[in-house]
C-alpha cells in the first residue's frame, strides 16, 4: 500500500519505518527541513533502539522516503497518517495547530480516495475537525474527492518503540466506514496475524481510549508517589509496601515504582488535556486534577530532599556540588521533554549549586533544552560527574547506573550521600561502602 506519514518524530518515524518493513511504500513528510535532510542522509534525529538499522535498510530498498513536500508524499497515497505533535497549550488543552496544518495539506492535494488517520493523541471530536479542515480545502479548490477519517491511537513506548509497533498488545481502530476499516485491518494484519487484538470501535471511543490508557498509567505513578510520601511521614518503607501491595494480581507491579514524578511528551499533557476536555463538557475531574497536582509536587521532591539535608547538616545549597545521573525522562530514550532531571538542574543552579551531569543518550537534547546554564558541567562518563562532587542524585534508572563501583563512589563523593530518585540501590549494601542512600519515601535524617 502507498502510505503518507505526516511528522517524523518518535511516532511518525517508527510508524513509517515499520509499515515500510512490511513491504509498504511509505513517504514520510515533515515541515522540519533539517530533519528531512538528515534522514535522507541516513542520520536518525532521535535515539530509539533498533530504529537506525531499519530506516537505513528500508530507505535503501526505496520503500521509505522522506520529503518536506506534502504534495510529493501524498501522490497516490491510499492512507495518510497524521503523526504530528499535539503539545499542551497554556490552559492545558491539546494544541491542534499542527494537526490542522497537516489536514489542510491533505485537503489541498487530495484527488482520489484516501483514508486519513489520526495517530497523534488528540481530544475526542478531533476527527470531525480534521474532516472539516479537509473539506474546507477541497471546497476552496472546487474539488469533491472521496475520503474517510479514522482514529488509530498509538501505544508505543519510547525506548521499545520498534518492538511495541511490531508486536502490539492491541491495535485500536476508530472508524465510521467499512472501507476505512478494511484499509486499516489490511495494514495491520501483518503485525497481528491472528487478528484477535484489533479492536474496531467508533471514532470517539478510539480517541478516548488513548487518554484513558495514559491517564490510568499516570494515576498509578502518582498513587505510589503519594503512598511513598505518606510512608515517609509515618516511618514505613515504601519499598516493602510496594512489594506487599503489588503482589496482588489486581494491582500489579508495573508503574508502581515511586520516583521523582512522571515526565515525557505524553503523560503530563494527556492528563491535562483530558481534564480540560472533561471541563469543556461540564465535568470537573477531581481525580485527574489530583494526579497532575501530585506529580507537580513530586517533581520537586529531590530538590526538597537536598535542601532538607543541607539544613540538617549545616550546609548550604549555594556552593554545593551535585552530581546528577540521568537527564532523559526515562531510560532508553533521548527525550527530555518535561523531564524531572531538567527541573532539578534549573532549581539547583537557581539556588547557587554547581551541577555535574551525565546521561548515556540525552546529553545533546538536555543541553539544547537547558542552554549554557552557569555552573553546569557536562560529563561524558558517570564517574566523571561524581569526581569532586559532594552528593549524587540518581534521576533516571539507566542500566549503567544500576551497579556502579560503590567503593569508588564513596571515595569520590565528599559527603558520601546518594539521593536515589528511582529506588535502585540497596542501602544495606551501600552502607558497607560508607555510603548513605536516601530513597524516595524515606525521610532525610542528615
Ligand atoms: N512519543 C511517544 O512516545 C508517543 C506515544 C504515543 C503517542 N504519541 C503522540 O503522537 C504524537 C506525536 O508525538 P511525537 O513524540 O512523535 O512528536 P515529535 O515532536 O517527536 O514529532 C512531531 C513531528 O511532527 C512534525 N510536524 C509538525 N507539523 C507538521 C506538519 N504540518 N506536517 C508534517 N510534519 C509536521 C514536527 O516537525 C516533528 O518532527 C503526539 O500527539 C503524541 O502525544 C507519542
CSV table of C-alpha atoms and ligand atoms in Angstrom, one decimal:
chain,number,residue,atom,x,y,z
A,1,UNK,CA,0.0,0.0,0.0
A,2,UNK,CA,1.2,3.5,-0.6
A,3,UNK,CA,1.2,5.4,2.6
A,4,UNK,CA,2.0,9.1,3.6
A,5,UNK,CA,3.1,9.9,7.1
A,6,UNK,CA,2.9,13.4,8.5
A,7,UNK,CA,5.5,14.0,11.1
A,8,UNK,CA,8.8,12.2,11.6
A,9,UNK,CA,9.1,12.3,15.4
A,10,UNK,CA,9.1,9.3,17.7
A,11,UNK,CA,5.7,8.1,16.4
A,12,UNK,CA,5.8,9.1,12.8
A,13,UNK,CA,9.3,7.8,12.0
A,14,UNK,CA,8.6,4.5,13.8
A,15,UNK,CA,5.2,4.0,12.2
A,16,UNK,CA,6.5,4.8,8.7
A,17,UNK,CA,9.6,2.6,9.1
A,18,UNK,CA,7.6,-0.4,10.5
A,19,UNK,CA,5.0,-0.1,7.7
A,20,UNK,CA,7.9,0.0,5.1
A,21,UNK,CA,9.4,-3.0,6.8
A,22,UNK,CA,6.2,-4.9,6.0
A,23,UNK,CA,6.6,-4.1,2.3
A,24,UNK,CA,4.5,-1.0,2.0
A,25,UNK,CA,5.6,2.1,0.0
A,26,UNK,CA,6.0,4.9,2.6
A,27,UNK,CA,6.8,8.6,2.3
A,28,UNK,CA,7.4,10.5,5.5
A,29,UNK,CA,6.7,14.2,5.3
A,30,UNK,CA,8.0,16.8,7.8
A,31,UNK,CA,8.0,20.5,7.9
A,32,UNK,CA,11.4,20.5,9.6
A,33,UNK,CA,13.7,20.6,6.6
A,34,UNK,CA,16.9,19.9,8.5
A,35,UNK,CA,15.3,16.7,10.0
A,36,UNK,CA,14.4,15.5,6.5
A,37,UNK,CA,17.8,16.3,5.2
A,38,UNK,CA,19.4,14.3,8.0
A,39,UNK,CA,17.0,11.4,7.4
A,40,UNK,CA,17.8,11.4,3.6
A,41,UNK,CA,21.5,11.1,4.6
A,42,UNK,CA,20.7,8.1,6.8
A,43,UNK,CA,21.1,10.1,10.0
A,44,UNK,CA,18.4,9.4,12.6
A,45,UNK,CA,17.4,12.5,14.5
A,46,UNK,CA,16.2,10.6,17.6
A,47,UNK,CA,17.6,7.8,19.7
A,48,UNK,CA,15.4,4.7,19.6
A,49,UNK,CA,16.9,1.2,19.9
A,50,UNK,CA,16.8,-0.7,16.6
A,51,UNK,CA,15.4,2.2,14.5
A,52,UNK,CA,18.6,3.3,12.7
A,53,UNK,CA,19.2,-0.1,11.1
A,54,UNK,CA,15.5,-0.4,9.9
A,55,UNK,CA,15.4,3.1,8.5
A,56,UNK,CA,18.6,2.6,6.5
A,57,UNK,CA,17.5,-0.9,5.3
A,58,UNK,CA,14.1,0.3,4.1
A,59,UNK,CA,15.4,3.5,2.6
A,60,UNK,CA,18.0,1.5,0.6
A,61,UNK,CA,15.1,-0.5,-0.9
A,62,UNK,CA,13.2,2.7,-1.7
A,63,UNK,CA,10.3,1.6,0.5
A,64,UNK,CA,10.9,4.5,2.8
A,65,UNK,CA,11.3,8.0,1.5
A,66,UNK,CA,11.5,11.4,3.1
A,67,UNK,CA,10.3,14.8,1.9
A,68,UNK,CA,9.2,18.3,3.1
A,69,UNK,CA,6.6,18.5,0.3
A,70,UNK,CA,3.2,17.3,1.2
A,71,UNK,CA,2.2,17.0,-2.5
A,72,UNK,CA,5.1,14.6,-3.1
A,73,UNK,CA,4.3,12.5,-0.1
A,74,UNK,CA,0.6,12.3,-0.9
A,75,UNK,CA,0.9,11.4,-4.5
A,76,UNK,CA,-1.1,8.1,-5.0
A,77,UNK,CA,-1.4,7.6,-1.2
A,78,UNK,CA,-4.2,5.3,-0.1
A,79,UNK,CA,-3.7,6.1,3.6
A,80,UNK,CA,-2.3,9.2,5.2
A,81,UNK,CA,-1.3,9.1,8.9
A,82,UNK,CA,-1.2,12.3,10.9
A,83,UNK,CA,1.6,11.8,13.5
A,84,UNK,CA,2.5,15.4,14.3
A,85,UNK,CA,2.9,16.8,17.8
A,86,UNK,CA,-0.1,17.9,19.9
A,87,UNK,CA,1.7,19.9,22.6
A,88,UNK,CA,0.0,21.4,25.7
A,89,UNK,CA,-1.4,24.9,25.4
A,90,UNK,CA,-1.1,27.3,28.3
A,91,UNK,CA,-4.6,26.4,29.5
A,92,UNK,CA,-3.9,22.6,29.4
A,93,UNK,CA,-5.8,21.8,26.2
A,94,UNK,CA,-4.1,20.0,23.3
A,95,UNK,CA,-2.8,22.4,20.7
A,96,UNK,CA,-4.1,21.2,17.4
A,97,UNK,CA,-2.4,23.7,15.1
A,98,UNK,CA,0.0,21.0,13.6
A,99,UNK,CA,-2.9,18.6,13.1
A,100,UNK,CA,-4.9,21.3,11.3
A,101,UNK,CA,-1.9,22.2,9.2
A,102,UNK,CA,-1.4,18.5,8.1
A,103,UNK,CA,-5.2,18.1,7.5
A,104,UNK,CA,-5.3,21.2,5.3
A,105,UNK,CA,-2.2,20.0,3.4
A,106,UNK,CA,-4.1,16.8,2.7
A,107,UNK,CA,-7.2,18.8,1.6
A,108,UNK,CA,-5.1,20.8,-0.8
A,109,UNK,CA,-3.7,17.7,-2.5
A,110,UNK,CA,-6.5,15.1,-2.3
A,111,UNK,CA,-7.7,13.8,-5.7
A,112,UNK,CA,-8.6,10.2,-5.2
A,113,UNK,CA,-9.9,8.1,-2.3
A,114,UNK,CA,-7.7,8.1,0.8
A,115,UNK,CA,-8.1,7.2,4.5
A,116,UNK,CA,-6.8,10.0,6.7
A,117,UNK,CA,-5.8,8.5,10.0
A,118,UNK,CA,-5.3,10.5,13.3
A,119,UNK,CA,-2.4,8.7,15.1
A,120,UNK,CA,-1.4,11.7,17.1
A,121,UNK,CA,-3.1,11.8,20.5
A,122,UNK,CA,-6.0,14.1,20.0
A,123,UNK,CA,-9.1,15.1,22.1
A,124,UNK,CA,-12.4,13.4,21.4
A,125,UNK,CA,-14.0,15.1,18.5
A,126,UNK,CA,-10.8,15.9,16.6
A,127,UNK,CA,-11.6,13.5,13.7
A,128,UNK,CA,-14.7,15.7,13.0
A,129,UNK,CA,-12.5,18.8,12.9
A,130,UNK,CA,-10.0,17.0,10.6
A,131,UNK,CA,-12.8,16.1,8.3
A,132,UNK,CA,-14.0,19.8,8.3
A,133,UNK,CA,-10.5,21.2,7.6
A,134,UNK,CA,-10.0,18.8,4.6
A,135,UNK,CA,-13.5,19.6,3.3
A,136,UNK,CA,-12.8,23.3,3.6
A,137,UNK,CA,-9.7,23.0,1.4
A,138,UNK,CA,-11.5,20.8,-1.1
A,139,UNK,CA,-14.3,23.4,-1.3
A,140,UNK,CA,-11.7,26.2,-1.9
A,141,UNK,CA,-10.3,24.1,-4.8
A,142,UNK,CA,-13.8,23.3,-6.1
A,143,UNK,CA,-13.0,19.6,-5.9
A,144,UNK,CA,-15.0,16.8,-4.4
A,145,UNK,CA,-12.6,13.9,-3.6
A,146,UNK,CA,-13.8,11.0,-1.5
A,147,UNK,CA,-12.1,10.3,1.8
A,148,UNK,CA,-12.6,8.9,5.3
A,149,UNK,CA,-11.2,10.0,8.6
A,150,UNK,CA,-10.2,7.3,11.1
A,151,UNK,CA,-8.6,7.3,14.6
A,152,UNK,CA,-5.8,4.9,15.3
A,153,UNK,CA,-4.1,6.0,18.6
A,154,UNK,CA,-0.6,4.8,19.1
A,155,UNK,CA,0.5,3.0,22.2
A,156,UNK,CA,4.2,2.5,21.6
A,157,UNK,CA,6.7,3.4,24.4
A,158,UNK,CA,9.8,5.4,23.7
A,159,UNK,CA,12.8,3.0,24.3
A,160,UNK,CA,11.0,0.0,22.9
A,161,UNK,CA,9.0,1.6,20.2
A,162,UNK,CA,10.0,-0.8,17.4
A,163,UNK,CA,9.2,-3.8,19.4
A,164,UNK,CA,5.9,-2.3,20.5
A,165,UNK,CA,4.9,-1.4,17.0
A,166,UNK,CA,6.0,-4.7,15.5
A,167,UNK,CA,4.3,-6.8,18.3
A,168,UNK,CA,1.5,-4.6,19.6
A,169,UNK,CA,-0.6,-5.6,22.7
A,170,UNK,CA,-3.6,-4.3,20.7
A,171,UNK,CA,-4.4,-2.1,17.7
A,172,UNK,CA,-7.3,0.3,18.3
A,173,UNK,CA,-9.2,1.4,15.2
A,174,UNK,CA,-11.9,4.0,15.3
A,175,UNK,CA,-13.9,4.2,12.1
A,176,UNK,CA,-17.3,5.1,10.6
A,177,UNK,CA,-16.9,3.4,7.3
A,178,UNK,CA,-16.3,-0.2,6.2
A,179,UNK,CA,-13.9,0.9,3.6
A,180,UNK,CA,-11.7,2.7,6.2
A,181,UNK,CA,-11.9,-0.3,8.4
A,182,UNK,CA,-10.8,-2.7,5.6
A,183,UNK,CA,-7.8,-0.5,4.8
A,184,UNK,CA,-6.6,-0.3,8.4
A,185,UNK,CA,-7.2,-4.0,9.0
A,186,UNK,CA,-5.2,-4.8,5.9
A,187,UNK,CA,-2.4,-2.5,7.0
A,188,UNK,CA,-2.2,-4.0,10.5
A,189,UNK,CA,-2.8,-7.7,9.7
A,190,UNK,CA,1.0,-8.4,9.2
A,191,UNK,CA,1.6,-7.2,12.8
A,192,UNK,CA,-1.3,-9.1,14.4
A,193,UNK,CA,-1.5,-12.2,12.4
A,194,UNK,CA,-4.4,-13.8,14.2
A,195,UNK,CA,-6.4,-10.5,14.1
A,196,UNK,CA,-7.7,-11.1,17.6
A,197,UNK,CA,-6.2,-8.0,19.1
A,198,UNK,CA,-7.5,-5.5,16.6
A,199,UNK,CA,-10.3,-3.6,18.3
A,200,UNK,CA,-12.6,-1.7,15.9
A,201,UNK,CA,-14.9,0.9,17.5
A,202,UNK,CA,-16.5,4.2,16.9
A,203,UNK,CA,-14.1,7.1,16.4
A,204,UNK,CA,-14.8,9.0,19.6
A,205,UNK,CA,-14.2,5.8,21.7
A,206,UNK,CA,-10.9,5.2,19.9
A,207,UNK,CA,-9.8,8.8,20.6
A,208,UNK,CA,-10.9,8.4,24.3
A,209,UNK,CA,-9.1,5.0,24.6
A,210,UNK,CA,-5.7,6.6,24.3
A,211,UNK,CA,-6.4,9.2,27.0
A,212,UNK,CA,-7.9,6.6,29.3
A,213,UNK,CA,-4.8,4.4,29.0
A,214,UNK,CA,-2.3,7.2,29.6
A,215,UNK,CA,-4.4,8.7,32.4
A,216,UNK,CA,-4.6,5.3,34.2
A,217,UNK,CA,-0.8,4.8,34.0
A,218,UNK,CA,-0.2,8.3,35.2
A,219,UNK,CA,-2.6,7.7,38.1
A,220,UNK,CA,-0.7,4.6,39.1
A,221,UNK,CA,2.5,6.6,39.3
A,222,UNK,CA,1.0,9.5,41.3
A,223,UNK,CA,-0.7,6.9,43.5
A,224,UNK,CA,2.5,5.2,44.5
A,225,UNK,CA,4.3,8.5,44.9
A,226,UNK,CA,1.5,9.6,47.2
A,227,UNK,CA,1.9,6.4,49.2
A,228,UNK,CA,5.7,7.0,49.3
A,229,UNK,CA,5.2,10.4,50.8
A,230,UNK,CA,2.9,9.1,53.4
A,231,UNK,CA,5.3,6.3,54.2
A,232,UNK,CA,8.0,8.9,54.8
A,233,UNK,CA,5.8,10.6,57.3
A,234,UNK,CA,4.8,7.5,59.2
A,235,UNK,CA,8.1,5.7,59.1
A,236,UNK,CA,7.0,2.9,56.8
A,237,UNK,CA,9.3,1.7,54.0
A,238,UNK,CA,7.6,2.1,50.6
A,239,UNK,CA,9.9,-0.5,49.0
A,240,UNK,CA,8.3,-3.1,51.2
A,241,UNK,CA,4.8,-1.7,50.9
A,242,UNK,CA,5.2,-1.8,47.1
A,243,UNK,CA,6.0,-5.5,47.2
A,244,UNK,CA,3.3,-6.3,49.6
A,245,UNK,CA,0.6,-4.4,47.7
A,246,UNK,CA,1.8,-5.0,44.2
A,247,UNK,CA,1.8,-8.8,44.6
A,248,UNK,CA,-2.0,-8.7,44.4
A,249,UNK,CA,-2.6,-9.5,40.8
A,250,UNK,CA,-5.4,-6.9,40.7
A,251,UNK,CA,-2.8,-4.3,41.5
A,252,UNK,CA,0.4,-5.5,39.8
A,253,UNK,CA,3.9,-4.1,40.0
A,254,UNK,CA,4.0,-2.2,36.7
A,255,UNK,CA,4.0,1.5,37.0
A,256,UNK,CA,4.1,1.1,40.8
A,257,UNK,CA,7.6,2.5,41.3
A,258,UNK,CA,7.9,5.5,43.5
A,259,UNK,CA,10.1,8.2,41.9
A,260,UNK,CA,10.7,11.8,41.0
A,261,UNK,CA,7.4,12.2,39.1
A,262,UNK,CA,6.5,11.4,35.5
A,263,UNK,CA,7.7,13.4,32.6
A,264,UNK,CA,7.9,12.9,28.9
A,265,UNK,CA,5.9,14.2,26.0
A,266,UNK,CA,2.7,12.2,26.8
A,267,UNK,CA,1.5,11.8,30.4
A,268,UNK,CA,1.7,15.4,31.6
A,269,UNK,CA,0.0,16.8,28.6
A,270,UNK,CA,-2.5,14.0,28.1
A,271,UNK,CA,-3.7,14.1,31.8
A,272,UNK,CA,-4.2,17.8,31.5
A,273,UNK,CA,-5.8,17.6,28.1
A,274,UNK,CA,-8.3,15.0,29.3
A,275,UNK,CA,-9.2,17.1,32.3
A,276,UNK,CA,-9.6,20.1,30.0
A,277,UNK,CA,-11.9,18.1,27.7
A,278,UNK,CA,-14.0,17.0,30.6
A,279,UNK,CA,-14.3,20.6,31.9
A,280,UNK,CA,-15.4,21.8,28.5
A,281,UNK,CA,-18.2,19.3,28.7
A,282,UNK,CA,-19.2,20.4,32.2
A,283,UNK,CA,-17.4,17.7,34.2
A,284,UNK,CA,-14.8,18.6,36.8
A,285,UNK,CA,-12.3,15.6,37.0
A,286,UNK,CA,-11.2,15.7,40.6
A,287,UNK,CA,-9.1,12.6,40.1
A,288,UNK,CA,-7.2,13.7,37.0
A,289,UNK,CA,-6.5,17.1,38.6
A,290,UNK,CA,-5.2,15.4,41.7
A,291,UNK,CA,-2.9,13.1,39.6
A,292,UNK,CA,-1.5,16.2,38.0
A,293,UNK,CA,-1.1,18.1,41.2
A,294,UNK,CA,0.6,15.1,43.0
A,295,UNK,CA,3.0,14.9,40.0
A,296,UNK,CA,3.7,18.6,40.0
A,297,UNK,CA,4.8,18.4,43.7
A,298,UNK,CA,6.7,15.1,43.2
A,299,UNK,CA,8.9,16.7,40.5
A,300,UNK,CA,10.3,19.0,43.3
A,301,UNK,CA,10.9,16.2,45.7
A,302,UNK,CA,14.6,15.8,45.0
A,303,UNK,CA,15.3,19.4,45.4
A,304,UNK,CA,13.4,19.4,48.7
A,305,UNK,CA,15.3,16.4,50.0
A,306,UNK,CA,18.6,18.1,49.1
A,307,UNK,CA,17.5,21.3,50.8
A,308,UNK,CA,16.4,19.4,53.9
A,309,UNK,CA,19.7,17.5,54.0
A,310,UNK,CA,21.6,20.8,53.8
A,311,UNK,CA,19.7,22.2,56.7
A,312,UNK,CA,20.2,19.2,58.8
A,313,UNK,CA,23.9,19.0,58.2
A,314,UNK,CA,24.5,22.7,58.4
A,315,UNK,CA,25.4,23.1,54.8
A,316,UNK,CA,24.2,25.4,52.1
A,317,UNK,CA,23.0,24.6,48.6
A,318,UNK,CA,25.0,27.6,47.5
A,319,UNK,CA,28.4,26.2,46.5
A,320,UNK,CA,27.3,22.6,46.9
A,321,UNK,CA,28.4,20.3,44.0
A,322,UNK,CA,25.7,17.9,43.0
A,323,UNK,CA,26.3,15.1,40.5
A,324,UNK,CA,23.2,14.1,38.5
A,325,UNK,CA,22.9,10.7,36.8
A,326,UNK,CA,20.2,10.7,34.1
A,327,UNK,CA,18.6,13.6,32.3
A,328,UNK,CA,16.1,11.8,30.0
A,329,UNK,CA,12.6,11.4,31.4
A,330,UNK,CA,13.1,7.7,31.4
A,331,UNK,CA,15.8,5.2,30.3
A,332,UNK,CA,16.4,4.2,26.7
A,333,UNK,CA,15.4,7.5,25.2
A,334,UNK,CA,17.0,10.8,24.5
A,335,UNK,CA,13.7,12.6,25.1
A,336,UNK,CA,13.9,15.2,27.8
A,337,UNK,CA,10.5,16.8,27.5
A,338,UNK,CA,9.1,17.6,31.0
A,339,UNK,CA,12.0,15.5,32.4
A,340,UNK,CA,12.2,15.8,36.2
A,341,UNK,CA,16.0,16.0,36.0
A,342,UNK,CA,16.0,19.2,34.0
A,343,UNK,CA,13.7,20.8,36.6
A,344,UNK,CA,16.2,19.7,39.3
A,345,UNK,CA,19.2,21.2,37.4
A,346,UNK,CA,17.4,24.5,37.0
A,347,UNK,CA,16.4,24.6,40.7
A,348,UNK,CA,19.9,23.8,41.8
A,349,UNK,CA,21.5,26.4,39.6
A,350,UNK,CA,19.0,29.0,40.8
A,351,UNK,CA,20.0,28.1,44.4
A,352,UNK,CA,23.6,28.6,43.6
A,353,UNK,CA,24.7,25.0,43.5
A,354,UNK,CA,27.2,23.6,41.0
A,355,UNK,CA,25.9,20.7,38.9
A,356,UNK,CA,27.7,17.9,37.1
A,357,UNK,CA,25.5,15.9,34.8
A,358,UNK,CA,25.7,12.7,32.7
A,359,UNK,CA,23.2,10.8,30.6
A,360,UNK,CA,24.0,7.9,28.2
A,361,UNK,CA,21.9,9.3,25.3
A,362,UNK,CA,20.2,12.6,26.3
A,363,UNK,CA,23.1,15.0,26.7
A,364,UNK,CA,22.6,16.7,23.4
A,365,UNK,CA,18.8,17.2,23.9
A,366,UNK,CA,19.3,18.3,27.5
A,367,UNK,CA,21.9,20.8,26.5
A,368,UNK,CA,19.6,22.1,23.8
A,369,UNK,CA,16.8,22.5,26.3
A,370,UNK,CA,18.8,23.9,29.2
A,371,UNK,CA,21.2,26.1,27.2
A,372,UNK,CA,24.5,27.1,28.6
A,373,UNK,CA,23.4,27.4,32.3
A,374,UNK,CA,26.2,28.7,34.5
A,375,UNK,CA,27.6,26.2,37.0
A,376,UNK,CA,26.6,23.1,34.9
A,377,UNK,CA,29.4,20.7,33.8
A,378,UNK,CA,28.6,18.2,31.1
A,379,UNK,CA,30.4,14.9,31.8
A,380,UNK,CA,30.9,12.1,29.3
A,381,UNK,CA,31.1,9.4,32.0
A,382,UNK,CA,29.1,8.8,35.2
A,383,UNK,CA,32.2,8.6,37.3
A,384,UNK,CA,33.4,11.9,35.9
A,385,UNK,CA,30.3,13.6,37.3
A,386,UNK,CA,31.0,12.3,40.8
A,387,UNK,CA,34.7,13.2,40.8
A,388,UNK,CA,34.8,16.3,43.1
A,389,UNK,CA,31.0,16.2,43.8
A,390,UNK,CA,29.6,16.4,47.3
A,391,UNK,CA,26.5,14.2,46.7
A,392,UNK,CA,24.9,12.2,43.9
A,393,UNK,CA,21.3,12.3,42.7
A,394,UNK,CA,20.0,9.4,40.6
A,395,UNK,CA,17.2,10.8,38.3
A,396,UNK,CA,16.9,8.2,35.5
A,397,UNK,CA,17.4,4.5,36.0
A,398,UNK,CA,19.6,3.8,33.0
A,399,UNK,CA,21.3,0.4,33.2
A,400,UNK,CA,24.9,1.6,33.5
A,401,UNK,CA,23.8,3.4,36.7
A,402,UNK,CA,22.5,0.3,38.4
A,403,UNK,CA,25.7,-1.3,39.6
A,404,UNK,CA,28.3,1.4,39.9
A,405,UNK,CA,31.6,1.0,41.6
A,406,UNK,CA,30.3,1.8,45.1
A,407,UNK,CA,33.8,1.9,46.6
A,408,UNK,CA,34.9,4.5,44.1
A,409,UNK,CA,31.7,6.4,44.6
A,410,UNK,CA,32.3,6.6,48.3
A,411,UNK,CA,35.8,7.7,47.6
A,412,UNK,CA,34.7,10.4,45.2
A,413,UNK,CA,31.6,11.9,47.0
A,414,UNK,CA,32.9,14.2,49.7
A,415,UNK,CA,29.6,13.8,51.8
A,416,UNK,CA,29.2,10.1,50.8
A,417,UNK,CA,25.5,10.6,50.2
A,418,UNK,CA,23.3,9.3,47.4
A,419,UNK,CA,19.8,10.6,46.8
A,420,UNK,CA,18.2,7.7,44.9
A,421,UNK,CA,15.3,9.1,42.9
A,422,UNK,CA,14.4,5.7,41.5
A,423,UNK,CA,14.8,3.5,44.5
A,424,UNK,CA,17.5,1.4,42.7
A,425,UNK,CA,20.1,1.0,45.3
A,426,UNK,CA,20.3,-1.4,48.2
A,427,UNK,CA,21.0,0.8,51.2
A,428,UNK,CA,22.4,-2.0,53.3
A,429,UNK,CA,25.0,-2.8,50.6
A,430,UNK,CA,25.8,0.8,50.1
A,431,UNK,CA,26.3,1.3,53.9
A,432,UNK,CA,29.1,-1.3,53.7
A,433,UNK,CA,31.0,1.1,51.5
A,434,UNK,CA,30.2,4.0,53.8
A,435,UNK,CA,27.6,5.5,51.6
A,436,UNK,CA,24.3,6.8,52.9
A,437,UNK,CA,21.4,6.4,50.5
A,438,UNK,CA,18.1,8.3,50.7
A,439,UNK,CA,15.5,6.6,48.5
A,440,UNK,CA,12.1,8.1,47.7
A,441,UNK,CA,9.7,7.5,50.6
A,442,UNK,CA,12.5,7.6,53.2
A,443,UNK,CA,13.0,10.6,55.3
A,444,UNK,CA,16.3,12.5,55.1
A,445,UNK,CA,17.9,12.4,58.5
A,446,UNK,CA,21.2,14.1,57.9
B,1,LIG,N1,6.4,10.0,21.8
B,1,LIG,C1,5.6,9.0,22.3
B,1,LIG,O1,6.0,8.1,23.0
B,1,LIG,C2,4.2,8.9,21.8
B,1,LIG,C3,3.5,7.7,22.0
B,1,LIG,C4,2.1,7.6,21.6
B,1,LIG,C5,1.5,8.7,21.1
B,1,LIG,N2,2.2,9.9,20.9
B,1,LIG,C6,1.5,11.0,20.3
B,1,LIG,O2,1.9,11.1,19.0
B,1,LIG,C7,2.0,12.5,18.5
B,1,LIG,C8,3.4,12.7,18.0
B,1,LIG,O3,4.3,12.6,19.1
B,1,LIG,P1,5.9,12.5,18.8
B,1,LIG,O4,6.5,12.3,20.2
B,1,LIG,O5,6.2,11.7,17.7
B,1,LIG,O6,6.2,14.1,18.4
B,1,LIG,P2,7.5,14.7,17.9
B,1,LIG,O7,7.5,16.1,18.5
B,1,LIG,O8,8.7,13.9,18.2
B,1,LIG,O9,7.4,14.8,16.3
B,1,LIG,C9,6.4,15.5,15.7
B,1,LIG,C10,6.9,15.9,14.3
B,1,LIG,O10,5.9,16.5,13.5
B,1,LIG,C11,6.4,17.4,12.7
B,1,LIG,N3,5.4,18.3,12.2
B,1,LIG,C12,4.7,19.3,12.8
B,1,LIG,N4,3.8,19.9,12.0
B,1,LIG,C13,3.9,19.2,10.8
B,1,LIG,C14,3.1,19.2,9.6
B,1,LIG,N5,2.2,20.1,9.4
B,1,LIG,N6,3.5,18.4,8.6
B,1,LIG,C15,4.4,17.5,8.8
B,1,LIG,N7,5.2,17.3,9.9
B,1,LIG,C16,4.9,18.2,10.9
B,1,LIG,C17,7.5,18.1,13.6
B,1,LIG,O11,8.4,18.8,12.8
B,1,LIG,C18,8.1,16.9,14.3
B,1,LIG,O12,9.2,16.3,13.6
B,1,LIG,C19,1.6,13.3,19.7
B,1,LIG,O13,0.2,13.6,19.6
B,1,LIG,C20,1.9,12.4,20.9
B,1,LIG,O14,1.1,12.7,22.0
B,1,LIG,C21,3.5,10.0,21.3
